Coordinates of C-alpha atoms in Angstrom, one line a residue:
M1 CA 108.6 174.0 95.9
A2 CA 112.0 173.2 94.7
S3 CA 113.1 176.9 94.2
C4 CA 112.1 177.2 98.1
S5 CA 114.2 174.3 98.9
Y6 CA 117.0 176.2 97.2
T7 CA 116.1 179.6 99.1
S8 CA 116.4 177.6 102.3
A9 CA 119.8 176.3 102.0
A10 CA 120.8 179.7 100.8
M11 CA 119.7 181.3 103.8
S12 CA 121.2 178.8 106.0
V13 CA 124.4 179.8 104.6
L14 CA 123.2 183.5 105.4
C15 CA 122.6 182.9 108.8
V16 CA 126.0 181.4 109.3
R17 CA 127.5 184.5 107.8
V18 CA 125.4 186.8 109.8
R19 CA 126.3 185.0 113.1
R20 CA 129.9 185.3 112.2
K21 CA 129.8 189.0 111.4
F22 CA 127.2 190.1 114.1
S23 CA 128.2 187.9 116.7
P24 CA 128.0 189.3 120.0
V25 CA 131.3 191.4 121.3
A26 CA 132.1 193.4 124.4
V27 CA 131.0 196.6 122.7
A28 CA 128.7 198.9 125.2
G29 CA 125.8 200.6 123.7
Q30 CA 124.2 200.3 120.4
P31 CA 126.2 198.1 118.0
Q32 CA 125.7 195.1 120.2
R33 CA 122.0 195.2 120.4
L34 CA 121.9 195.9 116.6
A35 CA 124.1 192.6 116.3
L36 CA 121.7 190.5 118.5
T37 CA 118.4 191.8 116.5
R38 CA 119.9 191.2 112.8
T39 CA 120.8 187.5 114.2
R40 CA 117.3 187.0 115.4
T41 CA 116.1 188.1 112.1
A42 CA 118.0 185.8 109.8
R43 CA 116.8 182.7 112.1
H44 CA 113.3 183.8 111.4
M45 CA 113.6 183.6 107.9
V46 CA 115.0 180.6 108.0
V47 CA 112.4 179.0 109.7
T48 CA 109.6 180.6 107.5
C49 CA 111.1 179.2 104.7
A50 CA 111.8 176.0 105.8
A51 CA 108.0 175.9 106.7
E52 CA 107.3 176.5 103.3
S53 CA 109.5 174.0 101.6
S54 CA 107.9 171.3 103.3
T55 CA 106.3 168.4 101.3
P56 CA 102.5 168.8 100.7
T57 CA 100.2 166.4 101.9
P58 CA 99.3 164.0 98.8
V59 CA 95.5 164.3 97.6
A60 CA 93.6 161.1 96.8
I61 CA 92.0 160.8 93.5
A62 CA 88.9 158.9 93.0
E63 CA 89.3 156.5 90.1
P64 CA 86.1 155.7 88.4
G65 CA 84.3 152.4 89.2
P66 CA 83.4 149.7 87.0
G67 CA 81.2 150.4 84.2
P68 CA 77.9 148.5 83.2
G69 CA 77.9 144.9 82.0
P70 CA 78.3 143.8 78.5
G71 CA 75.3 144.0 76.0
P72 CA 73.0 146.4 74.8
G73 CA 70.7 147.9 77.3
P74 CA 67.7 150.2 76.8
G75 CA 68.0 153.4 74.5
D76 CA 71.5 152.1 73.5
K77 CA 71.6 153.8 70.1
T78 CA 74.8 152.3 68.3
I79 CA 74.4 151.2 65.0
V80 CA 74.9 147.7 64.1
P81 CA 76.6 147.0 61.2
D82 CA 75.1 144.7 58.5
E83 CA 77.7 141.5 58.0
E84 CA 75.3 138.9 57.7
F85 CA 76.0 137.3 54.1
S86 CA 73.1 136.4 52.0
L87 CA 72.5 135.5 48.3
A88 CA 69.5 137.7 48.2
K89 CA 72.1 140.6 48.8
V90 CA 74.1 139.5 46.0
S91 CA 73.4 141.0 42.4
F92 CA 72.6 138.0 40.2
G93 CA 72.9 140.6 37.4
T94 CA 76.5 141.5 38.0
I95 CA 77.4 138.0 38.3
G96 CA 75.9 136.8 35.0
I97 CA 77.7 139.6 33.2
A98 CA 80.8 138.7 34.4
L99 CA 80.8 135.1 34.2
G100 CA 79.7 135.2 30.7
G101 CA 82.0 138.1 29.4
S102 CA 84.6 135.8 31.3
L103 CA 83.6 132.9 29.0
L104 CA 83.2 134.9 25.7
F105 CA 86.5 136.7 26.1
Y106 CA 88.5 133.6 26.9
G107 CA 86.4 131.6 23.9
F108 CA 87.4 134.2 21.5
G109 CA 90.7 134.3 22.5
A110 CA 91.2 130.4 22.2
Y111 CA 89.2 130.4 19.2
F112 CA 91.9 132.8 17.5
T113 CA 94.6 130.8 19.0
I114 CA 95.3 133.7 21.2
L115 CA 94.7 131.8 24.2
P116 CA 95.3 128.1 24.9
G117 CA 92.6 125.8 24.7
S118 CA 91.3 126.2 21.6
E119 CA 89.4 122.8 21.6
W120 CA 87.2 124.0 24.6
S121 CA 86.6 127.6 22.5
A122 CA 83.2 126.6 21.0
L123 CA 81.8 125.4 24.6
M124 CA 83.0 128.4 26.1
L125 CA 81.2 130.6 23.4
T126 CA 78.0 128.5 23.6
Y127 CA 77.5 129.3 27.4
G128 CA 79.1 132.4 27.6
F129 CA 76.7 134.3 25.2
P130 CA 73.4 133.1 26.9
L131 CA 74.9 134.0 30.5
A132 CA 75.8 137.5 29.5
I133 CA 72.5 138.3 27.9
I134 CA 70.8 136.9 30.9
G135 CA 73.1 138.9 33.2
M136 CA 72.3 142.1 31.2
A137 CA 68.5 141.4 31.6
L138 CA 68.8 140.9 35.2
K139 CA 70.9 143.7 35.8
Y140 CA 68.3 146.1 33.6
A141 CA 65.6 144.7 35.7
E142 CA 67.3 145.0 38.9
L143 CA 66.1 146.8 42.1
K144 CA 69.0 147.6 44.6
P145 CA 68.4 147.0 48.2
V146 CA 67.8 150.1 50.3
P147 CA 70.2 151.1 53.3
C148 CA 69.0 149.7 56.5
I149 CA 69.8 151.5 59.9
T150 CA 69.8 149.1 62.9
F151 CA 70.4 150.3 66.7
S152 CA 71.7 148.1 69.2
D153 CA 68.6 148.1 71.3
A154 CA 66.3 147.5 68.4
Q155 CA 68.2 144.5 67.4
A156 CA 67.5 143.2 70.7
L157 CA 63.8 143.3 70.7
R158 CA 63.5 142.4 66.9
E159 CA 63.2 138.7 67.5
Q160 CA 60.9 139.2 70.7
C161 CA 58.5 141.9 69.7
A162 CA 58.5 142.5 65.9
T163 CA 55.6 141.0 64.2
P164 CA 56.2 138.5 61.3
I165 CA 55.1 141.0 58.7
L166 CA 57.7 143.7 59.9
K167 CA 60.4 140.8 59.9
Q168 CA 59.4 140.3 56.2
V169 CA 59.2 143.8 55.0
R170 CA 62.7 144.5 56.5
S171 CA 63.8 141.3 54.5
D172 CA 62.3 142.2 51.2
V173 CA 63.6 145.7 51.2
T174 CA 67.5 145.0 51.9
R175 CA 67.6 142.4 49.0
Y176 CA 68.0 142.5 45.3
R177 CA 64.7 142.3 43.6
Y178 CA 63.9 142.0 40.2
G179 CA 61.0 143.1 37.5
D180 CA 59.4 145.5 40.2
E181 CA 59.5 149.0 39.8
Q182 CA 59.9 150.0 43.5
H183 CA 60.3 148.4 47.0
L184 CA 56.9 148.2 48.6
D185 CA 55.3 148.6 45.1
E186 CA 52.0 146.4 45.8
A187 CA 51.6 147.9 49.3
L188 CA 51.9 151.5 47.9
K189 CA 49.4 150.7 45.1
R190 CA 46.8 149.7 47.4
I191 CA 47.5 152.5 50.0
F192 CA 47.5 155.3 47.6
Q193 CA 45.3 154.0 44.9
Y194 CA 47.0 154.9 41.9
G195 CA 45.0 156.6 39.1
L196 CA 41.8 155.6 41.1
G197 CA 39.1 158.2 42.5
G198 CA 40.8 159.7 45.8
G199 CA 44.0 158.4 44.9
I200 CA 47.1 160.0 43.4
P201 CA 48.9 159.6 40.0
R202 CA 51.4 157.0 39.9
R203 CA 54.0 159.2 38.8
N204 CA 53.7 160.9 42.2
A205 CA 54.3 157.6 44.1
P206 CA 56.4 157.9 47.0
K207 CA 59.9 155.9 46.6
L208 CA 61.3 154.4 49.8
E209 CA 64.7 155.4 50.5
M210 CA 65.9 154.0 53.4
I211 CA 64.4 152.3 56.6
R212 CA 65.5 152.3 60.3
E213 CA 64.9 149.9 63.5
E214 CA 64.7 152.0 66.5
V215 CA 63.0 151.4 69.9
T216 CA 60.4 154.2 71.0
E217 CA 60.0 156.1 74.3
E218 CA 57.5 153.4 75.6
G219 CA 60.2 150.6 75.0
K220 CA 58.2 149.3 71.6
Y221 CA 60.2 148.0 68.7
S222 CA 59.5 150.1 65.4
L223 CA 60.4 149.7 61.8
V224 CA 60.5 153.3 60.2
L225 CA 59.9 153.4 56.5
V226 CA 61.5 156.7 55.2
F227 CA 59.9 157.9 51.9
E228 CA 60.8 160.4 49.2
A229 CA 57.7 162.2 47.9
K230 CA 58.3 165.6 46.3
A231 CA 54.6 165.6 45.1
L232 CA 52.9 164.9 48.1
Q233 CA 51.9 166.9 51.4
L234 CA 51.8 165.6 54.7
S235 CA 48.2 165.5 54.7
D236 CA 48.5 162.9 51.9
F237 CA 50.3 160.3 54.2
E238 CA 47.9 161.5 57.6
Q239 CA 44.8 160.8 55.6
R240 CA 46.2 157.5 54.8
Q241 CA 47.6 156.5 58.3
P242 CA 44.6 153.9 58.9
K243 CA 45.4 152.2 55.6
F244 CA 49.1 151.8 56.6
T245 CA 47.9 150.2 59.9
S246 CA 45.6 147.8 58.4
F247 CA 48.1 146.9 55.4
F248 CA 50.9 146.1 57.5
G249 CA 49.1 144.9 60.7
P250 CA 47.8 143.2 62.8
G251 CA 49.7 144.0 65.7
I252 CA 51.0 147.5 64.8
N253 CA 50.2 150.9 64.7
A254 CA 51.3 153.4 62.1
E255 CA 52.8 157.0 63.1
I256 CA 53.4 159.8 60.3
R257 CA 55.6 162.7 60.5
K258 CA 57.4 164.6 58.0
G259 CA 61.0 164.8 57.8
E260 CA 63.6 167.2 55.8
N261 CA 64.2 167.5 52.4
D262 CA 60.8 166.3 51.4
L263 CA 61.2 163.0 53.4
Y264 CA 58.2 161.2 55.0
E265 CA 58.6 158.9 57.8
V266 CA 56.1 156.1 58.5
R267 CA 56.9 154.2 61.7
L268 CA 55.3 151.2 62.2
V269 CA 55.4 150.3 65.8
A270 CA 54.9 146.8 67.3
Q271 CA 52.2 146.7 70.2
T272 CA 54.1 143.8 71.8
A273 CA 55.9 145.5 74.8
T274 CA 59.1 144.1 76.3

């Protein structure tokens, strides 16, 4: 639009020059009419460009209204980070090795007068050695917690809808355990009947890889157990669906489905609705 304004100014000057050059003169015939015609043409050009260079009417742009209020709503699939501190999430094996190893290191250094505190060297060696041994034993028998993915809508329903057994299962598999071969070992032993008639060999036992807390389409809380079982088929899980329901019940319904990469999902759905 700025270029048109400059054109309008130029055309105004042109109009003045045209008027001066082709002003009516007392000449008979064609020249006078030609002068009048060119003057009208110049005026028309100036008016047309001035109309085009007028400022356009501003267009109102609608701004978005305020969003929903704070807090997770139904269907909120935001993953909630697990920032809750608990001693059950700390590896006692790592603590024992670190503490015992530090006492042994400093105790030997003080005993050979490399480090100060030689009068305490015997005490540090006395306690450092068993602490290091206990730490290594716990580390050997340690079973690490499995990852847990919790969605915002499921977290809001956990206290209200999750059964005590579902809460206990979540707590057990997300902390360090010692002496167990795998998570949910007792439950899987009863459900799959290792080494018994109609059961499976123990070497083919499914392994719990992770858990998920989510809300079903019906608005119910569910705890999803994700197993890796390369030696099993979907039918091996489906025919034991009633056992999953009865073992982790009451108040839940087990649903079985196959995931990717030989992963099988057992969804424990709480029957208590919101």
